[in-house]
Tab-separated table of C-alpha atoms in Angstrom:
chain	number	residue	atom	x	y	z
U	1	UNK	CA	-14.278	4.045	-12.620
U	2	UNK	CA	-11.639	1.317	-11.756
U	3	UNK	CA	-10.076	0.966	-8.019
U	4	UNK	CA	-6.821	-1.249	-7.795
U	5	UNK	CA	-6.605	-3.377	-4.513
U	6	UNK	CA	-3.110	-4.848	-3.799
U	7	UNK	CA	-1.786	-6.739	-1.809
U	8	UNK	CA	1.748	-7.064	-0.735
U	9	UNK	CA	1.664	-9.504	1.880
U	10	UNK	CA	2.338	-13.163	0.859
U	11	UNK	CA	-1.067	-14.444	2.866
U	12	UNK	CA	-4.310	-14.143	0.898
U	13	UNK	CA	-6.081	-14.017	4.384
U	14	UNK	CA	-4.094	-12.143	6.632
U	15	UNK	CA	-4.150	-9.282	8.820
U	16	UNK	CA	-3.376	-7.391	5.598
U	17	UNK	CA	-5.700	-8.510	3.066
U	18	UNK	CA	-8.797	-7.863	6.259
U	19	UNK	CA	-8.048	-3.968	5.961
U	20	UNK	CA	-7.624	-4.171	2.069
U	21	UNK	CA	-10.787	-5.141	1.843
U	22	UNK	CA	-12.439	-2.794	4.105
U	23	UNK	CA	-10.710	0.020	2.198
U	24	UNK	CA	-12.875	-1.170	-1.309
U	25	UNK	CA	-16.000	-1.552	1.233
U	26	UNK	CA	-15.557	2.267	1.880
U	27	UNK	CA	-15.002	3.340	-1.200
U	28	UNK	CA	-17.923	0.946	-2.515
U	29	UNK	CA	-20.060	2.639	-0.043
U	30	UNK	CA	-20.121	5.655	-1.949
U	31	UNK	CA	-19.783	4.261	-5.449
U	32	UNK	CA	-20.916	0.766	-5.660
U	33	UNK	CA	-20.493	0.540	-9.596
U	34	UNK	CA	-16.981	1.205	-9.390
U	35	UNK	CA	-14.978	-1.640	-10.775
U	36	UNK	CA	-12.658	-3.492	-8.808
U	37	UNK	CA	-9.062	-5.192	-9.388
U	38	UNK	CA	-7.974	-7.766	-6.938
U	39	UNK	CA	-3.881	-8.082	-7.182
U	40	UNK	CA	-1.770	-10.101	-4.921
U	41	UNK	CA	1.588	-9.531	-5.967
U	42	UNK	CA	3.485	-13.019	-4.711
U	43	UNK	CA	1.202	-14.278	-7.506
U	44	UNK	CA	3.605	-12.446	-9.661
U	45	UNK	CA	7.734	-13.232	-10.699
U	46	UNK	CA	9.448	-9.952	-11.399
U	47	UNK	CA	12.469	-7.895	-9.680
U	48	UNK	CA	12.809	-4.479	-8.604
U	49	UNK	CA	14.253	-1.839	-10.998
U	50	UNK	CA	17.013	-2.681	-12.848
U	51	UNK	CA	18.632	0.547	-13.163
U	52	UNK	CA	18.930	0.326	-16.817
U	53	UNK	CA	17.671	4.225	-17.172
U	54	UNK	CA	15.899	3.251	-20.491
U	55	UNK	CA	12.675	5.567	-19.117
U	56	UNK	CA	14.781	8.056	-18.456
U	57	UNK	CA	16.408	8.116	-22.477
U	58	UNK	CA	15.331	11.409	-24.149
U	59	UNK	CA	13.750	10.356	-27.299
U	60	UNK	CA	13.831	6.464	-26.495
U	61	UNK	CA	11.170	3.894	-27.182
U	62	UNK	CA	10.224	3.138	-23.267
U	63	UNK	CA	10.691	7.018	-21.894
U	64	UNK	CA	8.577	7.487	-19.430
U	65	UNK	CA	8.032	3.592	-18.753
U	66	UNK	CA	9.731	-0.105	-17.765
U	67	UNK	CA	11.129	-1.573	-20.314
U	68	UNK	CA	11.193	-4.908	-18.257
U	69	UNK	CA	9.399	-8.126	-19.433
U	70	UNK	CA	8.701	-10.017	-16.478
U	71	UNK	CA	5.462	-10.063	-14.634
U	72	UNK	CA	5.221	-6.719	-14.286
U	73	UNK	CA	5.344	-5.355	-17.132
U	74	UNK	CA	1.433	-5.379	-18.205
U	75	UNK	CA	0.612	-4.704	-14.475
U	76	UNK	CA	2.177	-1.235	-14.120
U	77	UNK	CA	0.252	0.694	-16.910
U	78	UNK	CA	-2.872	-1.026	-15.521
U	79	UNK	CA	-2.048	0.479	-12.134
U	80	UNK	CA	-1.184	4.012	-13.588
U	81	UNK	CA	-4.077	4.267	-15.624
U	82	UNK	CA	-6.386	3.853	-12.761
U	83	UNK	CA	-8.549	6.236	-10.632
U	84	UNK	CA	-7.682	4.995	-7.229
U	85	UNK	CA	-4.783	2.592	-5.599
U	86	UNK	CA	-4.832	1.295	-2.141
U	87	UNK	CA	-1.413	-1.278	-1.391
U	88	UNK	CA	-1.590	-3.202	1.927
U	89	UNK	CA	2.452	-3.762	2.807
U	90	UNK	CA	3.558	-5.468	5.797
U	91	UNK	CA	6.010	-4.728	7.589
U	92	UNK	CA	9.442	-6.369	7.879
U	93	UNK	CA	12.846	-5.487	9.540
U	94	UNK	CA	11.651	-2.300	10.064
U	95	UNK	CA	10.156	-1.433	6.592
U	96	UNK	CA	7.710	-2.730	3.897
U	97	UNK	CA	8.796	-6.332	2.563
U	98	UNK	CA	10.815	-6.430	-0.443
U	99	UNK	CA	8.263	-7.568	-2.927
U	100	UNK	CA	5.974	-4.276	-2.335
U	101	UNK	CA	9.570	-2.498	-2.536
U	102	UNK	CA	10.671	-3.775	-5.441
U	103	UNK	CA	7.339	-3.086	-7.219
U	104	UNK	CA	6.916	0.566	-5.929
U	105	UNK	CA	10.243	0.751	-7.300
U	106	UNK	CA	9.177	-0.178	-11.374
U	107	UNK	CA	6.174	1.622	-11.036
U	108	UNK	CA	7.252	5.082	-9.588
U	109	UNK	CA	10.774	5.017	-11.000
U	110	UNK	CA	9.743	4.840	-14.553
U	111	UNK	CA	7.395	8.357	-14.140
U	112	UNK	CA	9.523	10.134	-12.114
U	113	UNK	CA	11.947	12.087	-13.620
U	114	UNK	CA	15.226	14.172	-13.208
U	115	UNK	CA	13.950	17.367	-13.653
U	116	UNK	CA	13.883	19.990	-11.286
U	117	UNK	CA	11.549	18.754	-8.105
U	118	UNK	CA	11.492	15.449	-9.338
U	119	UNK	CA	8.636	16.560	-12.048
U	120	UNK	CA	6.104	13.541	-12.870
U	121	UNK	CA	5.679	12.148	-16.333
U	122	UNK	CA	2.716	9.642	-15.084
U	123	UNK	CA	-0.401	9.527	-17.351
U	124	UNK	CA	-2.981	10.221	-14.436
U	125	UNK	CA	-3.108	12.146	-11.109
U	126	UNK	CA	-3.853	9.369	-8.738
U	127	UNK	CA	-4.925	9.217	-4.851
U	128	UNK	CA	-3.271	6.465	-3.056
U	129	UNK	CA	-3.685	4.546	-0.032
U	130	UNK	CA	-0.723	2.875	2.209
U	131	UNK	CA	-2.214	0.367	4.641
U	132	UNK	CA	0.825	-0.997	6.823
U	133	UNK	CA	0.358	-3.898	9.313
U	134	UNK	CA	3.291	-5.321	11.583
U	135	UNK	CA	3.867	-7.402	14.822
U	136	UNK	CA	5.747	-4.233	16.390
U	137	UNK	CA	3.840	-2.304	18.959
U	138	UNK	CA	3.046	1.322	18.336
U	139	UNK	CA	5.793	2.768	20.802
U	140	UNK	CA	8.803	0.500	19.137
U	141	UNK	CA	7.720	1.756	15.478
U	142	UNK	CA	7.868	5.391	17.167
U	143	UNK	CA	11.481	4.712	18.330
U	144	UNK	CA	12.924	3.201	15.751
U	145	UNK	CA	11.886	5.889	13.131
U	146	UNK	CA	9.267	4.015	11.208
U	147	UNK	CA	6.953	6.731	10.409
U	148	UNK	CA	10.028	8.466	8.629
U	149	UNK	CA	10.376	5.726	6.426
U	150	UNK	CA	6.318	5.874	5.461
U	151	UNK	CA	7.052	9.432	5.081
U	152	UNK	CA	9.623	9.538	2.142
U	153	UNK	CA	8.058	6.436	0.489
U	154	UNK	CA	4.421	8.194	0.236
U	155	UNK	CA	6.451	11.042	-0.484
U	156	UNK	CA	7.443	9.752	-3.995
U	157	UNK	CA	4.136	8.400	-4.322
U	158	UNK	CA	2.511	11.670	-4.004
U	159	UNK	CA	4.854	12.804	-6.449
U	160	UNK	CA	4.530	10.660	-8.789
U	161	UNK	CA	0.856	11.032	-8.778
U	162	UNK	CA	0.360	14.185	-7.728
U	163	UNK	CA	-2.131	13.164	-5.155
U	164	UNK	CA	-2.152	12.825	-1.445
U	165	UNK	CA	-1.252	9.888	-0.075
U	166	UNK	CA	-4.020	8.394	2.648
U	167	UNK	CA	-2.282	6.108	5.427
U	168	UNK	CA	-3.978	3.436	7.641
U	169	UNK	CA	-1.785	1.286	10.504
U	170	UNK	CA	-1.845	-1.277	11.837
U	171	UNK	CA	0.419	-2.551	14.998
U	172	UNK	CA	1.010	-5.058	17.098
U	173	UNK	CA	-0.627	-7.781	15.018
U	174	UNK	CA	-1.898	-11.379	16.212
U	175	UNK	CA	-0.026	-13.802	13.548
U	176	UNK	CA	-0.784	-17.131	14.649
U	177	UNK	CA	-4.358	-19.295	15.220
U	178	UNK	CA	-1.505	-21.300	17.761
U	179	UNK	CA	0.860	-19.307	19.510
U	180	UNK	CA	1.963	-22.506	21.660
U	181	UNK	CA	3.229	-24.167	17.630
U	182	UNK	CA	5.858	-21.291	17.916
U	183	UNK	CA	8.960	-19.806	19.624
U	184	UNK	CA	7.555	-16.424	20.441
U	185	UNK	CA	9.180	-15.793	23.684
U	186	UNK	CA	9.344	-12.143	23.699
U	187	UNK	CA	5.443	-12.105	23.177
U	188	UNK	CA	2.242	-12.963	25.375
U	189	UNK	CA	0.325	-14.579	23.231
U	190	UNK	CA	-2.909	-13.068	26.037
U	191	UNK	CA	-1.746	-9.654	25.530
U	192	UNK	CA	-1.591	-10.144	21.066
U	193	UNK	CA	-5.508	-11.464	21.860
U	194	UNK	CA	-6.478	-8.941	24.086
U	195	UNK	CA	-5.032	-5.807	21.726
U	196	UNK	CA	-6.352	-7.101	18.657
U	197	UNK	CA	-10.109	-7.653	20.104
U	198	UNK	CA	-9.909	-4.079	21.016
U	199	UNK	CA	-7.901	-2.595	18.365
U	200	UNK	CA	-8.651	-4.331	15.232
U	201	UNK	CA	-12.443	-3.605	14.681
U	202	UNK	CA	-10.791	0.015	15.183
U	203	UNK	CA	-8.058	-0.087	12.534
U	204	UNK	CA	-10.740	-1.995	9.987
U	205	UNK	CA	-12.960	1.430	10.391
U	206	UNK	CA	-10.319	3.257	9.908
U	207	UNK	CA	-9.500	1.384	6.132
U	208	UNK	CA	-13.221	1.264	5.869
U	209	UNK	CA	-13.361	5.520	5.873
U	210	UNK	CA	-10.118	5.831	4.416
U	211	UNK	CA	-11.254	4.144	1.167
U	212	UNK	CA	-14.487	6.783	2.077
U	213	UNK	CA	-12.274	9.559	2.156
U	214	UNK	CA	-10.992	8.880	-1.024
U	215	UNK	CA	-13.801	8.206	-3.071
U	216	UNK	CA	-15.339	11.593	-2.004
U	217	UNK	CA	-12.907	12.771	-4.439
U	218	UNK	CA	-14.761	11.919	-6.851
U	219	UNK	CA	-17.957	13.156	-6.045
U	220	UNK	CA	-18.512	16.037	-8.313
U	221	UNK	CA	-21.572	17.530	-6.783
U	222	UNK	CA	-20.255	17.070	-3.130
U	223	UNK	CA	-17.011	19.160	-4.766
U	224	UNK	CA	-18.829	21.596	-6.377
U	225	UNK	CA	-20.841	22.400	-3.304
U	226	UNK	CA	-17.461	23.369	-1.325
């Protein structure tokens, strides 16, 4: 069984990475031989989708895939071959950053097809995992729509898979070991401390039994009981 950890965030030991790896300690938990990949996508060069339509070509060589040769383009069959995906994106400007855009883009683009509902042409069914981190606070993602936007992008995620899409959040997120080093005038550095030493053992259980959740599905006996 292989599990595919990435992360979209450009720090290797940030805020999102933490509840990335809390995720693969749940799921662990409940199958500790399962193998693990480890990808941090800044360690990659590629672009989002080119809109060249060659997976979309009836008949063509690279239906039903990307076509693309950049750094990419062994790292999306890896990812759709495998038996569980969690992504850690952070947010920015209101939505996940571009490189975790631009890669959700060549890797559910290429399965998803024009047929009616959007029907899949991915190899597996897989269950997926968005864990989301930012620096807004819970009640300015709720009023500027943010949850929509999670919405319609695990919405083509589920489709392409055919699987439900898990989600874990994290707001309000301490950034800096030195607030004073920055201009951060619109934030208390004591109220950042104070919110993550309550919240964030909270939202690193919730990752943990998130990645729990999903490797139940893959306990036959458990399944077969229900």
């Amino acid at each position: 069984m292989k599990i595919i950890a990435i992360n979209g965030s450009p720090r290797r030991d940030g805020n999102s990475v933490r509840l990335l790896e809390k995720w693969v300690e749940g799921f662990k938990y409940l199958h500790p031989d399962a193998e693990v990949d480890v990808i941090n996508l800044y360690d990659y060069a590629y672009t989002g989708c080119r809109s060249c339509f060659a997976c979309k070509r009836k008949g063509g060589k690279f239906y039903g895939t990307c076509p693309i040769r950049d750094g990419l383009h062994d790292l999306i069959p890896v990812v759709q071959h495998a038996d569980a995906v969690a992504i850690a994106a952070p947010i920015y400007f209101g939505s996940i950053n571009a490189y975790t855009k631009a890669f959700l883009e060549r890797l559910l683009f290429s399965v998803t097809t024009y047929r009616e509902g959007h029907e899949s042409v991915a190899p597996k069914n897989i269950p997926f995992t968005m864990i989301y981190s930012m620096n807004a606070p819970k009640v300015w993602a709720e009023a500027h729509g943010y949850e929509q936007q999670w919405n319609e992008i695990e919405w083509y995620i589920s489709n392409a898979f055919r699987m439900p899409v898990h989600r874990v959040v994290l707001y309000f997120t301490y950034q800096f070991k030195h607030y004073e080093d920055y201009e951060m005038e619109m934030f208390s550095e004591e109220e950042k401390r104070k919110y993550r030493d309550v919240h964030f053992p909270e939202d690193l259980n919730k990752a943990f039994y998130a990645g729990i959740d999903v490797a139940e599905r893959f306990d036959t006996k458990k399944h077969n009981d229900k």
